[in-house]
Amino acid sequence: MCGPCASVRPLHPSGGREVVINRLAGEAVLKGAHVFSPGLLAASPGLAAGDTVAVTVALEKRPGGWAGVNRGASLTAELQAQLPGRLQLAVGVGRVTEGRRGLFRQQRGLAVEMVSRVYDIPACNGVLRGQAMLQALPCIVAAQVLDPAAGSRVLDMCAAPGGKTSMLAQLMGNSGTVVALDRTQPKVQQVQALAADWGAACITPLVADATQLYQQQQQLQQQVKLDVQPLQVDRSSSSSTASSSSSADTNNMNPSSCSSSADSQARHSISSNSSGSSSTAGSAASLSAEVAAAVQAASFDSILLDAPCSALGLKPRLLVDWSLPALQKLAAYQRALLHSAVHCLKPGGHLVYCTCTINPGENEENVRYVLDRWPQMQLAQQPLLLGGPGLVGASWLTAAEAQLVQRFDPVPGSCSRQGEDTMGFFIAKFQKTGPTE
């Protein structure tokens, strides 16, 4: 695991006091965070406010993904024997904000203030709020590559938490419109809060499942045809045809019909889409009138699709448990998003597709899919190249195409042109040269 320093600080204070946290909290600590209440799992008995504790991590176990410890458990000798791996996953030393009982009574807020971490990274949450924001280098590059013009219409299809959305607004001089979509109200509220911090009035956050944008437009077009020409077709046959056509479109869009983030968002996305109804009426109804009015076919000059992905490029990662079938289903979900993106993009407009994974099935194969599916979509030269070229292969890219995308690898020296030791990331930029169906 790469980090900003090679030295490891002492992790176990005198007395053997300890708190155990979940994996996501542990990964956050390694990136400079403190420990907040939702991440707590267990703690030594008898803790008092202000006590110094070692902070260790309990990883999920298969099957079921349970870490083997219930929230609020007392770290007795018996429980410690059941969690031997945590001693190799000590991430730092902190100071508890409350006694043991109070730590688990609260559901939110700061639980352990870190005073020493494996990697010497300070906590930056809330620092210079509304004036500066830390972002990973490839994330900054993705927004710069889209390079939206002032006064243009921009769609950010998977916007939360809003870092790239805010940067797009900044690049546009806070003029024009940035429609920022995400699937749930809490995620959209994150975007709203960040936009408010930055005074980005051009951002319009809306709740919507972006995979359904293409489906809804198709349904509306079909309905218009039926309404305008009701006497030119046999009603029974037209009803059957409309139903079968819509069903085919839905099956093409829905990952559940295919055999083939960051990753919790991706897992939620493919799970909810797989369990959702394939009824086209249900799909149309789930998009609000506000979204339908704001997001029209061929109406955006620029689109950013930072797709939910397997997040295999994120670091540090303490556990990766994606299966091949799950990765294949996720790639199908991303293609549903790409259908919507191509449909909403104006001829002459630009689409940036990016992920934080190193999996070619979600990267180069999806680029290949777009190029083969829509001849009007062509790879465009990127104005800022810091990553390395894409992967060449029969189902991936040609040598020339690989030079037009950029891939950041989390392994130093592997493929980056410069700015090595970044997270894993992939960026492709397309231009739409003409209308698409």
Short mmCIF file of N, CA and C in Angstrom, two decimals, residues 100-247:
data_model
loop_
_atom_site.label_atom_id
_atom_site.label_comp_id
_atom_site.label_asym_id
_atom_site.label_seq_id
_atom_site.Cartn_x
_atom_site.Cartn_y
_atom_site.Cartn_z
N ARG A 100 -17.03 4.87 27.29
CA ARG A 100 -17.43 3.76 26.44
C ARG A 100 -18.93 3.75 26.15
N ARG A 101 -19.73 3.96 27.18
CA ARG A 101 -21.18 3.92 26.98
C ARG A 101 -21.64 5.04 26.05
N GLY A 102 -21.09 6.22 26.24
CA GLY A 102 -21.47 7.36 25.41
C GLY A 102 -21.06 7.19 23.97
N LEU A 103 -19.94 6.52 23.72
CA LEU A 103 -19.46 6.31 22.36
C LEU A 103 -20.50 5.60 21.50
N PHE A 104 -21.14 4.59 22.08
CA PHE A 104 -22.07 3.78 21.29
C PHE A 104 -23.51 4.25 21.41
N ARG A 105 -23.76 5.19 22.33
CA ARG A 105 -25.11 5.74 22.43
C ARG A 105 -25.38 6.71 21.28
N GLN A 106 -24.35 7.45 20.89
CA GLN A 106 -24.55 8.42 19.81
C GLN A 106 -24.46 7.74 18.44
N GLN A 107 -25.25 8.24 17.52
CA GLN A 107 -25.32 7.65 16.18
C GLN A 107 -24.52 8.44 15.15
N ARG A 108 -24.07 9.63 15.52
CA ARG A 108 -23.30 10.44 14.60
C ARG A 108 -22.34 11.31 15.40
N GLY A 109 -21.43 11.97 14.67
CA GLY A 109 -20.49 12.85 15.33
C GLY A 109 -19.14 12.20 15.57
N LEU A 110 -18.19 12.99 16.02
CA LEU A 110 -16.82 12.53 16.25
C LEU A 110 -16.76 11.58 17.43
N ALA A 111 -16.12 10.43 17.23
CA ALA A 111 -15.98 9.44 18.30
C ALA A 111 -14.54 9.33 18.78
N VAL A 112 -13.59 9.31 17.83
CA VAL A 112 -12.17 9.21 18.17
C VAL A 112 -11.41 10.26 17.37
N GLU A 113 -10.74 11.13 18.09
CA GLU A 113 -9.89 12.13 17.43
C GLU A 113 -8.51 11.53 17.25
N MET A 114 -8.11 11.34 16.01
CA MET A 114 -6.83 10.70 15.74
C MET A 114 -5.68 11.66 16.09
N VAL A 115 -4.68 11.11 16.80
CA VAL A 115 -3.50 11.91 17.14
C VAL A 115 -2.26 11.40 16.42
N SER A 116 -2.34 10.18 15.89
CA SER A 116 -1.23 9.59 15.15
C SER A 116 -1.80 8.54 14.21
N ARG A 117 -1.30 8.54 12.96
CA ARG A 117 -1.77 7.58 11.96
C ARG A 117 -0.58 6.86 11.35
N VAL A 118 -0.88 5.73 10.70
CA VAL A 118 0.18 5.02 9.97
C VAL A 118 0.83 5.97 8.98
N TYR A 119 0.01 6.72 8.26
CA TYR A 119 0.52 7.73 7.33
C TYR A 119 0.24 9.11 7.91
N ASP A 120 1.21 9.97 7.86
CA ASP A 120 1.12 11.28 8.50
C ASP A 120 0.35 12.26 7.60
N ILE A 121 -0.97 12.10 7.58
CA ILE A 121 -1.83 12.95 6.76
C ILE A 121 -2.78 13.70 7.69
N PRO A 122 -2.81 15.01 7.64
CA PRO A 122 -3.70 15.77 8.51
C PRO A 122 -5.16 15.69 8.04
N ALA A 123 -6.07 15.85 8.98
CA ALA A 123 -7.49 15.92 8.63
C ALA A 123 -7.78 17.28 8.01
N CYS A 124 -8.42 17.28 6.85
CA CYS A 124 -8.68 18.54 6.13
C CYS A 124 -10.16 18.84 5.97
N ASN A 125 -11.02 18.02 6.56
CA ASN A 125 -12.46 18.23 6.40
C ASN A 125 -12.86 19.58 7.00
N GLY A 126 -13.52 20.42 6.20
CA GLY A 126 -13.99 21.71 6.67
C GLY A 126 -12.95 22.82 6.63
N VAL A 127 -11.72 22.49 6.26
CA VAL A 127 -10.67 23.50 6.19
C VAL A 127 -10.90 24.39 4.96
N LEU A 128 -10.87 25.70 5.15
CA LEU A 128 -11.08 26.67 4.07
C LEU A 128 -12.37 26.38 3.31
N ARG A 129 -13.42 26.09 4.06
CA ARG A 129 -14.70 25.74 3.44
C ARG A 129 -15.18 26.89 2.55
N GLY A 130 -15.55 26.55 1.32
CA GLY A 130 -16.01 27.54 0.37
C GLY A 130 -14.90 28.30 -0.33
N GLN A 131 -13.64 28.02 0.06
CA GLN A 131 -12.50 28.69 -0.56
C GLN A 131 -11.57 27.73 -1.29
N ALA A 132 -11.44 26.54 -0.76
CA ALA A 132 -10.56 25.54 -1.38
C ALA A 132 -11.09 24.15 -1.06
N MET A 133 -10.77 23.20 -1.92
CA MET A 133 -11.24 21.84 -1.72
C MET A 133 -10.20 20.87 -2.26
N LEU A 134 -9.88 19.86 -1.47
CA LEU A 134 -8.92 18.85 -1.92
C LEU A 134 -9.61 17.87 -2.87
N GLN A 135 -8.95 17.57 -3.98
CA GLN A 135 -9.43 16.56 -4.91
C GLN A 135 -8.25 15.76 -5.41
N ALA A 136 -8.49 14.49 -5.73
CA ALA A 136 -7.45 13.67 -6.33
C ALA A 136 -7.12 14.23 -7.72
N LEU A 137 -5.85 14.14 -8.10
CA LEU A 137 -5.39 14.70 -9.36
C LEU A 137 -6.22 14.23 -10.56
N PRO A 138 -6.49 12.92 -10.73
CA PRO A 138 -7.26 12.51 -11.91
C PRO A 138 -8.67 13.10 -11.94
N CYS A 139 -9.27 13.34 -10.77
CA CYS A 139 -10.61 13.94 -10.73
C CYS A 139 -10.57 15.37 -11.27
N ILE A 140 -9.51 16.09 -10.92
CA ILE A 140 -9.33 17.44 -11.45
C ILE A 140 -9.15 17.40 -12.96
N VAL A 141 -8.36 16.43 -13.42
CA VAL A 141 -8.10 16.30 -14.85
C VAL A 141 -9.39 16.02 -15.61
N ALA A 142 -10.27 15.17 -15.05
CA ALA A 142 -11.51 14.82 -15.75
C ALA A 142 -12.36 16.05 -16.04
N ALA A 143 -12.50 16.94 -15.06
CA ALA A 143 -13.29 18.16 -15.27
C ALA A 143 -12.60 19.07 -16.29
N GLN A 144 -11.28 19.17 -16.20
CA GLN A 144 -10.54 20.02 -17.13
C GLN A 144 -10.64 19.48 -18.56
N VAL A 145 -10.69 18.17 -18.70
CA VAL A 145 -10.78 17.56 -20.03
C VAL A 145 -12.13 17.87 -20.67
N LEU A 146 -13.21 17.88 -19.89
CA LEU A 146 -14.52 18.23 -20.45
C LEU A 146 -14.51 19.68 -20.93
N ASP A 147 -13.89 20.58 -20.15
CA ASP A 147 -13.66 21.97 -20.55
C ASP A 147 -14.94 22.64 -21.06
N PRO A 148 -15.98 22.72 -20.23
CA PRO A 148 -17.24 23.32 -20.70
C PRO A 148 -17.11 24.82 -20.90
N ALA A 149 -17.79 25.33 -21.89
CA ALA A 149 -17.72 26.76 -22.20
C ALA A 149 -18.66 27.54 -21.29
N ALA A 150 -18.30 28.78 -21.02
CA ALA A 150 -19.17 29.67 -20.25
C ALA A 150 -20.51 29.82 -20.96
N GLY A 151 -21.58 29.76 -20.20
CA GLY A 151 -22.91 29.92 -20.78
C GLY A 151 -23.51 28.67 -21.40
N SER A 152 -22.80 27.56 -21.37
CA SER A 152 -23.29 26.34 -22.01
C SER A 152 -24.19 25.54 -21.07
N ARG A 153 -24.83 24.50 -21.63
CA ARG A 153 -25.64 23.57 -20.84
C ARG A 153 -24.85 22.29 -20.63
N VAL A 154 -24.68 21.94 -19.34
CA VAL A 154 -23.85 20.80 -18.97
C VAL A 154 -24.68 19.84 -18.12
N LEU A 155 -24.50 18.55 -18.34
CA LEU A 155 -25.16 17.52 -17.54
C LEU A 155 -24.10 16.71 -16.80
N ASP A 156 -24.21 16.64 -15.48
CA ASP A 156 -23.39 15.76 -14.66
C ASP A 156 -24.31 14.63 -14.20
N MET A 157 -24.13 13.44 -14.78
CA MET A 157 -25.11 12.38 -14.64
C MET A 157 -25.08 11.67 -13.30
N CYS A 158 -23.93 11.60 -12.66
CA CYS A 158 -23.78 10.93 -11.36
C CYS A 158 -22.95 11.87 -10.48
N ALA A 159 -23.59 12.89 -9.96
CA ALA A 159 -22.88 14.07 -9.48
C ALA A 159 -22.33 13.98 -8.06
N ALA A 160 -22.99 13.27 -7.16
CA ALA A 160 -22.59 13.29 -5.75
C ALA A 160 -21.17 12.74 -5.57
N PRO A 161 -20.41 13.30 -4.63
CA PRO A 161 -20.79 14.34 -3.67
C PRO A 161 -20.72 15.77 -4.20
N GLY A 162 -20.25 15.96 -5.44
CA GLY A 162 -20.33 17.28 -6.06
C GLY A 162 -19.02 17.98 -6.32
N GLY A 163 -17.90 17.30 -6.07
CA GLY A 163 -16.61 17.94 -6.30
C GLY A 163 -16.38 18.32 -7.76
N LYS A 164 -16.60 17.37 -8.65
CA LYS A 164 -16.42 17.66 -10.08
C LYS A 164 -17.50 18.63 -10.57
N THR A 165 -18.72 18.50 -10.04
CA THR A 165 -19.79 19.41 -10.42
C THR A 165 -19.41 20.86 -10.11
N SER A 166 -18.88 21.07 -8.91
CA SER A 166 -18.48 22.42 -8.51
C SER A 166 -17.34 22.94 -9.37
N MET A 167 -16.44 22.05 -9.75
CA MET A 167 -15.33 22.47 -10.59
C MET A 167 -15.82 22.85 -11.99
N LEU A 168 -16.79 22.11 -12.51
CA LEU A 168 -17.37 22.46 -13.81
C LEU A 168 -17.99 23.86 -13.77
N ALA A 169 -18.72 24.14 -12.67
CA ALA A 169 -19.31 25.46 -12.52
C ALA A 169 -18.24 26.55 -12.47
N GLN A 170 -17.14 26.23 -11.80
CA GLN A 170 -16.03 27.19 -11.72
C GLN A 170 -15.41 27.43 -13.09
N LEU A 171 -15.23 26.36 -13.86
CA LEU A 171 -14.65 26.49 -15.20
C LEU A 171 -15.56 27.31 -16.12
N MET A 172 -16.87 27.27 -15.85
CA MET A 172 -17.84 28.00 -16.66
C MET A 172 -18.04 29.43 -16.16
N GLY A 173 -17.33 29.82 -15.14
CA GLY A 173 -17.51 31.15 -14.58
C GLY A 173 -18.87 31.34 -13.96
N ASN A 174 -19.45 30.23 -13.47
CA ASN A 174 -20.77 30.26 -12.84
C ASN A 174 -21.85 30.84 -13.77
N SER A 175 -21.67 30.61 -15.07
CA SER A 175 -22.67 31.04 -16.05
C SER A 175 -23.14 29.82 -16.83
N GLY A 176 -24.34 29.90 -17.37
CA GLY A 176 -24.90 28.73 -18.03
C GLY A 176 -25.64 27.88 -17.02
N THR A 177 -25.74 26.57 -17.31
CA THR A 177 -26.48 25.65 -16.45
C THR A 177 -25.73 24.33 -16.30
N VAL A 178 -25.59 23.86 -15.07
CA VAL A 178 -25.08 22.52 -14.80
C VAL A 178 -26.21 21.74 -14.12
N VAL A 179 -26.82 20.82 -14.85
CA VAL A 179 -27.84 19.95 -14.27
C VAL A 179 -27.13 18.76 -13.64
N ALA A 180 -27.26 18.63 -12.31
CA ALA A 180 -26.53 17.61 -11.56
C ALA A 180 -27.50 16.56 -11.04
N LEU A 181 -27.39 15.35 -11.54
CA LEU A 181 -28.30 14.26 -11.17
C LEU A 181 -27.63 13.28 -10.23
N ASP A 182 -28.42 12.72 -9.32
CA ASP A 182 -28.02 11.52 -8.60
C ASP A 182 -29.27 10.79 -8.15
N ARG A 183 -29.09 9.55 -7.70
CA ARG A 183 -30.22 8.64 -7.53
C ARG A 183 -31.07 8.89 -6.29
N THR A 184 -30.49 9.48 -5.23
CA THR A 184 -31.22 9.61 -3.97
C THR A 184 -31.17 11.05 -3.47
N GLN A 185 -32.15 11.39 -2.64
CA GLN A 185 -32.21 12.74 -2.08
C GLN A 185 -31.00 13.06 -1.21
N PRO A 186 -30.52 12.14 -0.34
CA PRO A 186 -29.32 12.46 0.45
C PRO A 186 -28.10 12.79 -0.41
N LYS A 187 -27.94 12.09 -1.52
CA LYS A 187 -26.81 12.38 -2.41
C LYS A 187 -26.97 13.75 -3.06
N VAL A 188 -28.18 14.06 -3.48
CA VAL A 188 -28.43 15.36 -4.10
C VAL A 188 -28.23 16.48 -3.08
N GLN A 189 -28.58 16.22 -1.84
CA GLN A 189 -28.37 17.22 -0.79
C GLN A 189 -26.88 17.50 -0.58
N GLN A 190 -26.03 16.49 -0.76
CA GLN A 190 -24.59 16.71 -0.71
C GLN A 190 -24.16 17.70 -1.79
N VAL A 191 -24.67 17.50 -2.99
CA VAL A 191 -24.34 18.40 -4.10
C VAL A 191 -24.84 19.81 -3.81
N GLN A 192 -26.07 19.90 -3.30
CA GLN A 192 -26.64 21.20 -2.97
C GLN A 192 -25.80 21.94 -1.95
N ALA A 193 -25.35 21.22 -0.91
CA ALA A 193 -24.57 21.85 0.15
C ALA A 193 -23.24 22.37 -0.39
N LEU A 194 -22.58 21.57 -1.23
CA LEU A 194 -21.30 22.00 -1.78
C LEU A 194 -21.48 23.17 -2.74
N ALA A 195 -22.54 23.14 -3.53
CA ALA A 195 -22.82 24.25 -4.44
C ALA A 195 -23.08 25.53 -3.65
N ALA A 196 -23.77 25.42 -2.52
CA ALA A 196 -24.04 26.58 -1.68
C ALA A 196 -22.75 27.13 -1.09
N ASP A 197 -21.85 26.24 -0.67
CA ASP A 197 -20.56 26.67 -0.12
C ASP A 197 -19.79 27.50 -1.14
N TRP A 198 -19.89 27.09 -2.39
CA TRP A 198 -19.11 27.75 -3.45
C TRP A 198 -19.88 28.85 -4.15
N GLY A 199 -21.12 29.07 -3.75
CA GLY A 199 -21.92 30.10 -4.41
C GLY A 199 -22.16 29.80 -5.87
N ALA A 200 -22.26 28.50 -6.20
CA ALA A 200 -22.43 28.08 -7.60
C ALA A 200 -23.91 28.05 -7.95
N ALA A 201 -24.45 29.20 -8.29
CA ALA A 201 -25.88 29.32 -8.58
C ALA A 201 -26.27 28.64 -9.88
N CYS A 202 -25.31 28.33 -10.73
CA CYS A 202 -25.64 27.72 -12.03
C CYS A 202 -25.91 26.22 -11.90
N ILE A 203 -25.68 25.63 -10.71
CA ILE A 203 -25.89 24.20 -10.52
C ILE A 203 -27.35 23.94 -10.13
N THR A 204 -27.99 23.02 -10.86
CA THR A 204 -29.36 22.60 -10.56
C THR A 204 -29.35 21.12 -10.18
N PRO A 205 -29.34 20.80 -8.88
CA PRO A 205 -29.31 19.39 -8.46
C PRO A 205 -30.71 18.78 -8.50
N LEU A 206 -30.82 17.58 -9.07
CA LEU A 206 -32.11 16.90 -9.19
C LEU A 206 -31.95 15.42 -8.88
N VAL A 207 -32.98 14.84 -8.30
CA VAL A 207 -32.98 13.40 -8.02
C VAL A 207 -33.47 12.66 -9.26
N ALA A 208 -32.64 11.77 -9.78
CA ALA A 208 -33.04 10.99 -10.96
C ALA A 208 -32.09 9.82 -11.15
N ASP A 209 -32.62 8.73 -11.66
CA ASP A 209 -31.81 7.59 -12.08
C ASP A 209 -31.45 7.83 -13.55
N ALA A 210 -30.20 8.14 -13.80
CA ALA A 210 -29.79 8.54 -15.15
C ALA A 210 -29.93 7.43 -16.17
N THR A 211 -30.03 6.18 -15.74
CA THR A 211 -30.22 5.10 -16.72
C THR A 211 -31.59 5.20 -17.39
N GLN A 212 -32.52 5.92 -16.77
CA GLN A 212 -33.88 5.96 -17.28
C GLN A 212 -34.13 7.13 -18.23
N LEU A 213 -33.14 7.99 -18.42
CA LEU A 213 -33.34 9.15 -19.28
C LEU A 213 -33.64 8.74 -20.71
N TYR A 214 -32.87 7.80 -21.22
CA TYR A 214 -33.06 7.32 -22.60
C TYR A 214 -34.41 6.62 -22.73
N GLN A 215 -34.73 5.78 -21.73
CA GLN A 215 -35.99 5.03 -21.79
C GLN A 215 -37.18 5.98 -21.82
N GLN A 216 -37.14 7.01 -20.97
CA GLN A 216 -38.29 7.92 -20.91
C GLN A 216 -38.48 8.65 -22.23
N GLN A 217 -37.40 9.11 -22.84
CA GLN A 217 -37.53 9.82 -24.12
C GLN A 217 -38.12 8.91 -25.19
N GLN A 218 -37.68 7.65 -25.19
CA GLN A 218 -38.22 6.70 -26.16
C GLN A 218 -39.71 6.49 -25.94
N GLN A 219 -40.11 6.41 -24.66
CA GLN A 219 -41.52 6.19 -24.36
C GLN A 219 -42.35 7.41 -24.77
N LEU A 220 -41.84 8.60 -24.50
CA LEU A 220 -42.57 9.81 -24.86
C LEU A 220 -42.73 9.93 -26.37
N GLN A 221 -41.65 9.59 -27.10
CA GLN A 221 -41.74 9.64 -28.56
C GLN A 221 -42.77 8.64 -29.07
N GLN A 222 -42.78 7.46 -28.47
CA GLN A 222 -43.75 6.44 -28.88
C GLN A 222 -45.18 6.90 -28.58
N GLN A 223 -45.36 7.54 -27.42
CA GLN A 223 -46.69 8.02 -27.04
C GLN A 223 -47.17 9.11 -27.99
N VAL A 224 -46.24 10.01 -28.38
CA VAL A 224 -46.60 11.07 -29.32
C VAL A 224 -47.08 10.47 -30.64
N LYS A 225 -46.39 9.45 -31.11
CA LYS A 225 -46.79 8.80 -32.36
C LYS A 225 -48.19 8.21 -32.24
N LEU A 226 -48.47 7.58 -31.10
CA LEU A 226 -49.78 6.97 -30.91
C LEU A 226 -50.87 8.03 -30.80
N ASP A 227 -50.54 9.17 -30.16
CA ASP A 227 -51.53 10.23 -29.97
C ASP A 227 -51.84 10.97 -31.27
N VAL A 228 -50.79 11.18 -32.09
CA VAL A 228 -50.95 11.97 -33.30
C VAL A 228 -51.60 11.16 -34.42
N GLN A 229 -51.34 9.87 -34.49
CA GLN A 229 -51.84 9.06 -35.60
C GLN A 229 -52.64 7.86 -35.09
N PRO A 230 -53.71 8.11 -34.38
CA PRO A 230 -54.45 6.99 -33.78
C PRO A 230 -55.23 6.17 -34.80
N LEU A 231 -55.54 6.75 -35.98
CA LEU A 231 -56.39 6.04 -36.93
C LEU A 231 -55.60 5.36 -38.03
N GLN A 232 -54.28 5.50 -38.01
CA GLN A 232 -53.48 4.95 -39.10
C GLN A 232 -52.96 3.56 -38.81
N VAL A 233 -53.22 3.08 -37.60
CA VAL A 233 -52.75 1.74 -37.25
C VAL A 233 -53.86 0.99 -36.55
N ASP A 234 -53.78 -0.29 -36.59
CA ASP A 234 -54.70 -1.12 -35.83
C ASP A 234 -54.31 -1.04 -34.35
N ARG A 235 -55.27 -0.70 -33.47
CA ARG A 235 -54.95 -0.43 -32.07
C ARG A 235 -54.38 -1.65 -31.37
N SER A 236 -54.93 -2.80 -31.65
CA SER A 236 -54.44 -3.99 -30.94
C SER A 236 -53.01 -4.31 -31.34
N SER A 237 -52.70 -4.18 -32.64
CA SER A 237 -51.35 -4.50 -33.08
C SER A 237 -50.37 -3.43 -32.63
N SER A 238 -50.79 -2.15 -32.64
CA SER A 238 -49.88 -1.09 -32.23
C SER A 238 -49.56 -1.19 -30.75
N SER A 239 -50.55 -1.58 -29.97
CA SER A 239 -50.33 -1.74 -28.53
C SER A 239 -49.31 -2.83 -28.27
N SER A 240 -49.47 -3.94 -29.01
CA SER A 240 -48.54 -5.04 -28.85
C SER A 240 -47.14 -4.65 -29.28
N THR A 241 -47.06 -3.92 -30.42
CA THR A 241 -45.75 -3.51 -30.93
C THR A 241 -45.06 -2.56 -29.97
N ALA A 242 -45.82 -1.58 -29.45
CA ALA A 242 -45.23 -0.61 -28.53
C ALA A 242 -44.71 -1.32 -27.29
N SER A 243 -45.49 -2.29 -26.80
CA SER A 243 -45.09 -3.00 -25.59
C SER A 243 -43.82 -3.79 -25.81
N SER A 244 -43.77 -4.54 -26.94
CA SER A 244 -42.59 -5.36 -27.18
C SER A 244 -41.37 -4.52 -27.45
N SER A 245 -41.54 -3.38 -28.16
CA SER A 245 -40.41 -2.50 -28.44
C SER A 245 -39.87 -1.90 -27.17
N SER A 246 -40.78 -1.41 -26.30
CA SER A 246 -40.34 -0.80 -25.05
C SER A 246 -39.66 -1.83 -24.17
N SER A 247 -40.21 -3.07 -24.17
CA SER A 247 -39.61 -4.12 -23.37
C SER A 247 -38.20 -4.43 -23.84
#
